[in-house]
Coordinates of C-alpha atoms in Angstrom, one line a residue:
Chain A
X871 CA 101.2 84.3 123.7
X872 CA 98.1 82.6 125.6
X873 CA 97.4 86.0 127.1
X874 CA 97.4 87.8 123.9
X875 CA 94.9 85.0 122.4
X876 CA 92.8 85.4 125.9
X877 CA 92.4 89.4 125.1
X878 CA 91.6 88.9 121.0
X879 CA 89.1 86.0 122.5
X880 CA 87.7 88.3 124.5
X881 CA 87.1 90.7 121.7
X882 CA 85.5 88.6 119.7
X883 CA 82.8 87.1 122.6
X884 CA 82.0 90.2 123.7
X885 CA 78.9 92.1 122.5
X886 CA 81.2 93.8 119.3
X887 CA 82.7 91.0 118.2
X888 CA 79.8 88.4 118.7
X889 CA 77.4 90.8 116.8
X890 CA 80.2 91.0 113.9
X891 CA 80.2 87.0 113.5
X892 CA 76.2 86.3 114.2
X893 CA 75.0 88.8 111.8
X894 CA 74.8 86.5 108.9
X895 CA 77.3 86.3 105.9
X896 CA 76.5 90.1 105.2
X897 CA 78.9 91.7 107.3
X898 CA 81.5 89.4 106.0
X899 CA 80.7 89.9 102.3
X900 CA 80.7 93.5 102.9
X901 CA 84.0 93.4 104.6
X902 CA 85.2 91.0 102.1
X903 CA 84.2 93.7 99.5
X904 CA 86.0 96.8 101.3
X905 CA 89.2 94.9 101.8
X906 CA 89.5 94.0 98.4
X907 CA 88.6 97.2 96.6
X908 CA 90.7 99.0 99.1
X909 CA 93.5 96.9 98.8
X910 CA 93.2 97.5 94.8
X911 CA 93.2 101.1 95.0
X912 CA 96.2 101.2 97.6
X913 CA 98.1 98.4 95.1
X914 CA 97.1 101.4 92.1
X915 CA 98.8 104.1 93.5
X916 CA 102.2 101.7 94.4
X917 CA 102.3 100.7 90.8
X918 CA 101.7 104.1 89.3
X919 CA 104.5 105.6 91.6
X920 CA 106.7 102.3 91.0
X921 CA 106.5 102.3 87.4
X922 CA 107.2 106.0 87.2
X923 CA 110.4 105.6 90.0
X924 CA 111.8 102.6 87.3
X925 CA 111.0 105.4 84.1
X926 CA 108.0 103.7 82.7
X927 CA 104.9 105.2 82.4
X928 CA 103.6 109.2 83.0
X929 CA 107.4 110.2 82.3
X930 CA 106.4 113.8 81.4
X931 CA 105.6 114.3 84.9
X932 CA 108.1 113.6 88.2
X933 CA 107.6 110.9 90.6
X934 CA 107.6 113.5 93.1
X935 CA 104.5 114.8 91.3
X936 CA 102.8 112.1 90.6
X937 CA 103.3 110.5 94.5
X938 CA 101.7 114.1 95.9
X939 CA 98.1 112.1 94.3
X940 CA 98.7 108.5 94.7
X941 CA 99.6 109.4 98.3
X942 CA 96.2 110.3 99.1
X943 CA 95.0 106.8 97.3
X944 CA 97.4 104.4 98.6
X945 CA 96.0 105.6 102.5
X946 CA 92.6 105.6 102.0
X947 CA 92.8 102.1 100.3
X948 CA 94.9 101.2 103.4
X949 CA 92.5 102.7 105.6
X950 CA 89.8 100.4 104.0
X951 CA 91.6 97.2 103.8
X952 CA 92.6 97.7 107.1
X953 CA 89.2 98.8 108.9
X954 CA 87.5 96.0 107.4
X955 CA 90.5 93.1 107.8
X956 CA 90.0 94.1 111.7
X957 CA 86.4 93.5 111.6
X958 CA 87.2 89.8 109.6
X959 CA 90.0 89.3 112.5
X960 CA 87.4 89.4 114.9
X961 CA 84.8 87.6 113.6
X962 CA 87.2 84.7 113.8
X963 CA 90.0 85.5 115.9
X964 CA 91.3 81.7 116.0
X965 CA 91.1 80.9 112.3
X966 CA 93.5 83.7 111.6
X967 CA 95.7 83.8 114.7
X968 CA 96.9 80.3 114.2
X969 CA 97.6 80.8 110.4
X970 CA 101.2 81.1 109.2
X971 CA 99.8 83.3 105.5
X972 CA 98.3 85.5 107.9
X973 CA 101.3 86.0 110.3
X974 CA 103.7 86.7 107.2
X975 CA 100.9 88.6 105.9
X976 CA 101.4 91.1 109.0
X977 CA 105.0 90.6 108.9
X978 CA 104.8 92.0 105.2
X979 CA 102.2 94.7 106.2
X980 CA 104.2 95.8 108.8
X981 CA 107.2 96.1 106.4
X982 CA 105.8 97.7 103.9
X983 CA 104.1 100.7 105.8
X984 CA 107.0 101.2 107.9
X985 CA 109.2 101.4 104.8
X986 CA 107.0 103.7 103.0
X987 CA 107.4 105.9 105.6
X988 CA 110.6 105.8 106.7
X989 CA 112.1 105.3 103.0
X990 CA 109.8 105.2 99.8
X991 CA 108.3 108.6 101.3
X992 CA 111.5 110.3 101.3
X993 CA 113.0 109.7 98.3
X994 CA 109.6 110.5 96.5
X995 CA 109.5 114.0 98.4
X996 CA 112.9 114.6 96.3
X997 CA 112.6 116.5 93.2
X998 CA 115.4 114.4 91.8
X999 CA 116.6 111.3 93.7
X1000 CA 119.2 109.2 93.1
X1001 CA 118.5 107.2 90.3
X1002 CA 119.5 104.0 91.9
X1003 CA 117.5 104.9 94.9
X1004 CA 114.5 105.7 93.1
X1005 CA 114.8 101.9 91.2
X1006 CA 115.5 99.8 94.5
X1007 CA 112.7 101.6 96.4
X1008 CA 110.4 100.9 93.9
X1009 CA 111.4 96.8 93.2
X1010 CA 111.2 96.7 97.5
X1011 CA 107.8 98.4 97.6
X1012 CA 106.0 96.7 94.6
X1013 CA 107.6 92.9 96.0
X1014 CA 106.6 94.1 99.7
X1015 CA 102.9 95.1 98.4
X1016 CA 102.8 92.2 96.0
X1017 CA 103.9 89.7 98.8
X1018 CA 100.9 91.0 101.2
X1019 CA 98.3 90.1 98.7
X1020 CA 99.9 87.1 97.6
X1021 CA 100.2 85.9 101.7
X1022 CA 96.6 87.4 101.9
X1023 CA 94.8 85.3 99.6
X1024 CA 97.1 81.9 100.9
X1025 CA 95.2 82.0 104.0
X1026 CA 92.5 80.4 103.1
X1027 CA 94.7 77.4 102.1
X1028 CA 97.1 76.6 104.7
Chain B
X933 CA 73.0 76.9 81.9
X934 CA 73.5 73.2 82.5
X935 CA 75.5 72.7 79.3
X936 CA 77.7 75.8 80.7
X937 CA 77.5 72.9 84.0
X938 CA 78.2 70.3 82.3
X939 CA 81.1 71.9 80.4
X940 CA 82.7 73.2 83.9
X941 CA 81.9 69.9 85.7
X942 CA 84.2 68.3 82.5
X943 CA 86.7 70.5 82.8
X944 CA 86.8 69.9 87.2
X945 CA 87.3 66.9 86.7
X946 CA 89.7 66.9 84.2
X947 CA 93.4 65.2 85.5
X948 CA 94.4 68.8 85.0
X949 CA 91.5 70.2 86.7
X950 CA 91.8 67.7 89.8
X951 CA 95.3 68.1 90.3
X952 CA 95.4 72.4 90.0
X953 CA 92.3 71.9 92.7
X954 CA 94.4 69.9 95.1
X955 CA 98.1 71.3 94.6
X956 CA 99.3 72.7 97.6
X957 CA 100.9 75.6 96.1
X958 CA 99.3 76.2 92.7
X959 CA 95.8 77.1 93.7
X960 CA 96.6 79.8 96.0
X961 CA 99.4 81.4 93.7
X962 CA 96.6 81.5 90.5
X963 CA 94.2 83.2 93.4
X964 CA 97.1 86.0 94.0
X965 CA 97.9 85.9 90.6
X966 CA 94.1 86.8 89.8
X967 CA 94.0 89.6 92.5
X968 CA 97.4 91.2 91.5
X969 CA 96.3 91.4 87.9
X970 CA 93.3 93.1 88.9
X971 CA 95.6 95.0 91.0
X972 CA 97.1 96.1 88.2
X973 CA 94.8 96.5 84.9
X974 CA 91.2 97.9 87.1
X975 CA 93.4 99.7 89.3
X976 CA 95.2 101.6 86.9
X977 CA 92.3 101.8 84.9
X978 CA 90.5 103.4 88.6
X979 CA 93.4 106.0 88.5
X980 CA 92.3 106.5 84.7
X981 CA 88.8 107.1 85.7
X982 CA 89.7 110.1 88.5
X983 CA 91.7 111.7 85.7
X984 CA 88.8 111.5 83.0
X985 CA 86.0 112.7 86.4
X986 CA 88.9 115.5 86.4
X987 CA 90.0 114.3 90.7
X988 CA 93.4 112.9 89.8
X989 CA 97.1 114.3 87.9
X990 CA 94.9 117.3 86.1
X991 CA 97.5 118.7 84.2
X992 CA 98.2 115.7 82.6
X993 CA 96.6 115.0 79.1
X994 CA 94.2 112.4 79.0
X995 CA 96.0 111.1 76.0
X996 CA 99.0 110.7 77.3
X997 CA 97.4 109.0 80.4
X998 CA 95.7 106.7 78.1
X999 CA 98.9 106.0 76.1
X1000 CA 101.2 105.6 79.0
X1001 CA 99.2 103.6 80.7
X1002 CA 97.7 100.7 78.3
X1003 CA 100.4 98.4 78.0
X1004 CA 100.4 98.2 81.9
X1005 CA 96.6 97.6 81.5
X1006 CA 96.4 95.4 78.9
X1007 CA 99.6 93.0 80.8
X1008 CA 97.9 93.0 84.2
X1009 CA 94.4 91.8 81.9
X1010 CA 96.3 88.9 80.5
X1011 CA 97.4 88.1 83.9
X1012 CA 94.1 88.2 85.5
X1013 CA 92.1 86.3 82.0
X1014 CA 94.9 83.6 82.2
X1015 CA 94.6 83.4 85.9
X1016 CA 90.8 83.1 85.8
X1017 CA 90.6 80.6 83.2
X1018 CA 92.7 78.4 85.2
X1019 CA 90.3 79.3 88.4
X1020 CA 87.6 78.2 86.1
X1021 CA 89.1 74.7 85.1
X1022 CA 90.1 74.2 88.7
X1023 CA 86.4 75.1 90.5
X1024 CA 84.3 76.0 87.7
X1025 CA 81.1 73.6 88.6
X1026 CA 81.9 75.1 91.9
X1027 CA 81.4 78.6 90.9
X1028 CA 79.0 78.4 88.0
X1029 CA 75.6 77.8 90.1
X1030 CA 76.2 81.0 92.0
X1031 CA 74.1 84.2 90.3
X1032 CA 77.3 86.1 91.3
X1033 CA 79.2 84.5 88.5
X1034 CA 76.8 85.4 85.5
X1035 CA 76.5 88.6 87.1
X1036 CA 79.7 89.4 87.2
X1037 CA 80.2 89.1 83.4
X1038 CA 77.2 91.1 82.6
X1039 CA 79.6 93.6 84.3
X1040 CA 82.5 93.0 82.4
X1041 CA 81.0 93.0 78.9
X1042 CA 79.2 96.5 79.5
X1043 CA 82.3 98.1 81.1
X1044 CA 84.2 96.8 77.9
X1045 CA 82.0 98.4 76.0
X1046 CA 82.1 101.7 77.7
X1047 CA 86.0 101.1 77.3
X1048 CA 85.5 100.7 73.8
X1049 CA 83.4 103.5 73.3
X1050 CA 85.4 105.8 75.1
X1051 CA 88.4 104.8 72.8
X1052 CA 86.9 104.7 69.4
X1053 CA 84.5 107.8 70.2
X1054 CA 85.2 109.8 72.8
X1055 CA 89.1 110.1 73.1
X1056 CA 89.0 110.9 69.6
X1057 CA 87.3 114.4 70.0
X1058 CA 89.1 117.4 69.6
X1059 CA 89.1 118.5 73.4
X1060 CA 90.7 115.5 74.3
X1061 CA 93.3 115.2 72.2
X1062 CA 94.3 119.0 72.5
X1063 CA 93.9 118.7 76.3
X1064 CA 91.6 121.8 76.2
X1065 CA 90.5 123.2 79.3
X1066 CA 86.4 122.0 78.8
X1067 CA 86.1 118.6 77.9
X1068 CA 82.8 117.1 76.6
X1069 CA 80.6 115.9 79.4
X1070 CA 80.8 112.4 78.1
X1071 CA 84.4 111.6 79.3
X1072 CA 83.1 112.7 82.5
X1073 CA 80.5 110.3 82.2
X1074 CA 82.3 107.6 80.9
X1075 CA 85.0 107.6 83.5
X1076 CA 81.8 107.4 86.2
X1077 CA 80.4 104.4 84.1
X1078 CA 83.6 102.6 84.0
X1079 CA 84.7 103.2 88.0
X1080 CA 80.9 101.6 88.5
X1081 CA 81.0 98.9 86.2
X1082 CA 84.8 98.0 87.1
X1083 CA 83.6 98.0 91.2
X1084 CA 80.4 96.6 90.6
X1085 CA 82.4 93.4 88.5
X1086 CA 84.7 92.8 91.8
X1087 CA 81.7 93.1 94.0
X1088 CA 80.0 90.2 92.2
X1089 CA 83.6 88.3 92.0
X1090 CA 83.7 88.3 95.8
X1091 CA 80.3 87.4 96.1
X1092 CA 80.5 84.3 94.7
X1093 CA 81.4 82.5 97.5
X1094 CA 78.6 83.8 99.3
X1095 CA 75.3 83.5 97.0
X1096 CA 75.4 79.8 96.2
X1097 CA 72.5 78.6 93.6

């Protein structure tokens, strides 16, 4: 535990992390601004793909279809949210690290990638999955997605 | 501007005002409330965009895009309106003496009108609605004005914070 918050100290006195935090607010409104836009775009393609999994909306079209586009959406908005939360992380490694919204927030990231992968990816990659399938990996993806955000923007709060 | 002030200031420290400020709970949920609704309503109307700029589910008609689509819009706008009125009444004073804030309305209204005259122009053309194969340059243009506006509107939003008066 101690040794972990040694390294991440490290990190962020070293020459990266202490330019990251001393170079005024603008780093941190720009990574502010990549998190959130990336986040929005990633959240996008879940909802599209959700709704479509639980029949509603785009029905003329397969969720199979329409998850070969949001795909390349919902991991470049990860991509973004999660270059630019690192640099945030280490601009203040202590602020987060002690934070329980920002530990569930990883718990929840965590989830949520490795059940896209493992789960939400597969049934979308059939042309016609099981319809009960297709409605409980949509609720678990959309509440999973939903819940990061929702722990994301409590951390400022607790 | 100070009667906008004065009207926010009011509404802060309002009993309701006070107490939404300080709950434990309530604040933070109408913040995730306010992101998830613009999850929901600019994102989907992001995915909207790429399909009017042609990058995104091509073979499906814009109309049916459009059609499918708005209720999910329109529901994650309520969320986001309700959520940020209750922002306002909480932290308004707060917020009001930042440039971002006015800024970030400018933004709004013009991407509502680009909205509104894609709708009531543009996705009434012939092109459109037959989902021909060359589409007027406009919807191209439009779905470029509105992915600008729409970023340019969250930009300020998280600026706020960060450009005090």
């Amino acid at each position: 535990m101690s040794l972990t918050l040694d390294i991440l100290n490290a990190i962020q006195h070293s020459v990266v992390g202490q330019s990251i935090a001393k170079s005024d607010h603008l780093v941190g409104a720009t990574a502010q601004i990549f998190h959130v836009l990336g986040f929005i775009i990633l959240l996008a393609a879940v909802v599209l793909t959700s709704l479509r999994l639980l029949g509603h909306g785009l029905t003329d079209r397969t969720a199979q279809q329409i998850s070969r586009e949001t795909n390349r959406l919902l991991w470049l908005g990860l991509a973004s949210a999660v270059i630019s939360g690192i640099v945030m992380f280490f601009s203040a490694v202590e602020l987060y690290y002690f934070n329980p919204a920002f530990k569930l927030k990883i718990v929840l990231l965590l989830a949520a990638v490795v059940l896209q992968i493992l789960w939400f990816r597969k049934v979308l990659a059939q042309e016609t999955p099981n319809a009960q399938l297709a409605r409980s990996s949509a609720v678990f993806s959309l509440l999973l997605w939903f819940g990061v955000g929702i722990a994301g923007r409590s951390i400022g709060f607790v | 501007m100070s009667l906008i002030l004065d009207f926010a200031q009011s509404l802060q420290d309002s009993g309701f005002g006070t107490a939404l400020a300080e709950s434990r709970y309530a604040f933070p949920l109408v913040e995730a409330a306010h992101l998830l609704g613009l999850s929901i309503s600019v994102g989907l109307i992001f995915l909207t965009d790429l399909r009017l700029i042609g990058r995104f589910l091509t073979n499906v008609p814009i109309p049916v895009v459009l059609r499918q689509l708005r209720p999910w819009v329109l529901s994650g706008f309520a969320v986001t309106f309700i959520s940020g009125v209750l922002l306002f009444i909480a932290e308004g004073a707060t917020v009001v003496i930042s440039p971002a804030f006015p800024a970030k309305f400018v933004f709004i209204a013009l991407a509502g009108l680009n909205a509104l005259y894609f709708e009531l122009r543009l996705a009434r053309l012939a092109p459109v609605v037959e989902h021909q194969a060359v589409l007027p340059v406009g919807v191209r243009y439009a779905g470029l004005a509105s992915i600008g506006l729409w970023t340019a509107t969250i930009i300020a939003g998280r600026l706020i914070p960060y450009l005090p008066g």
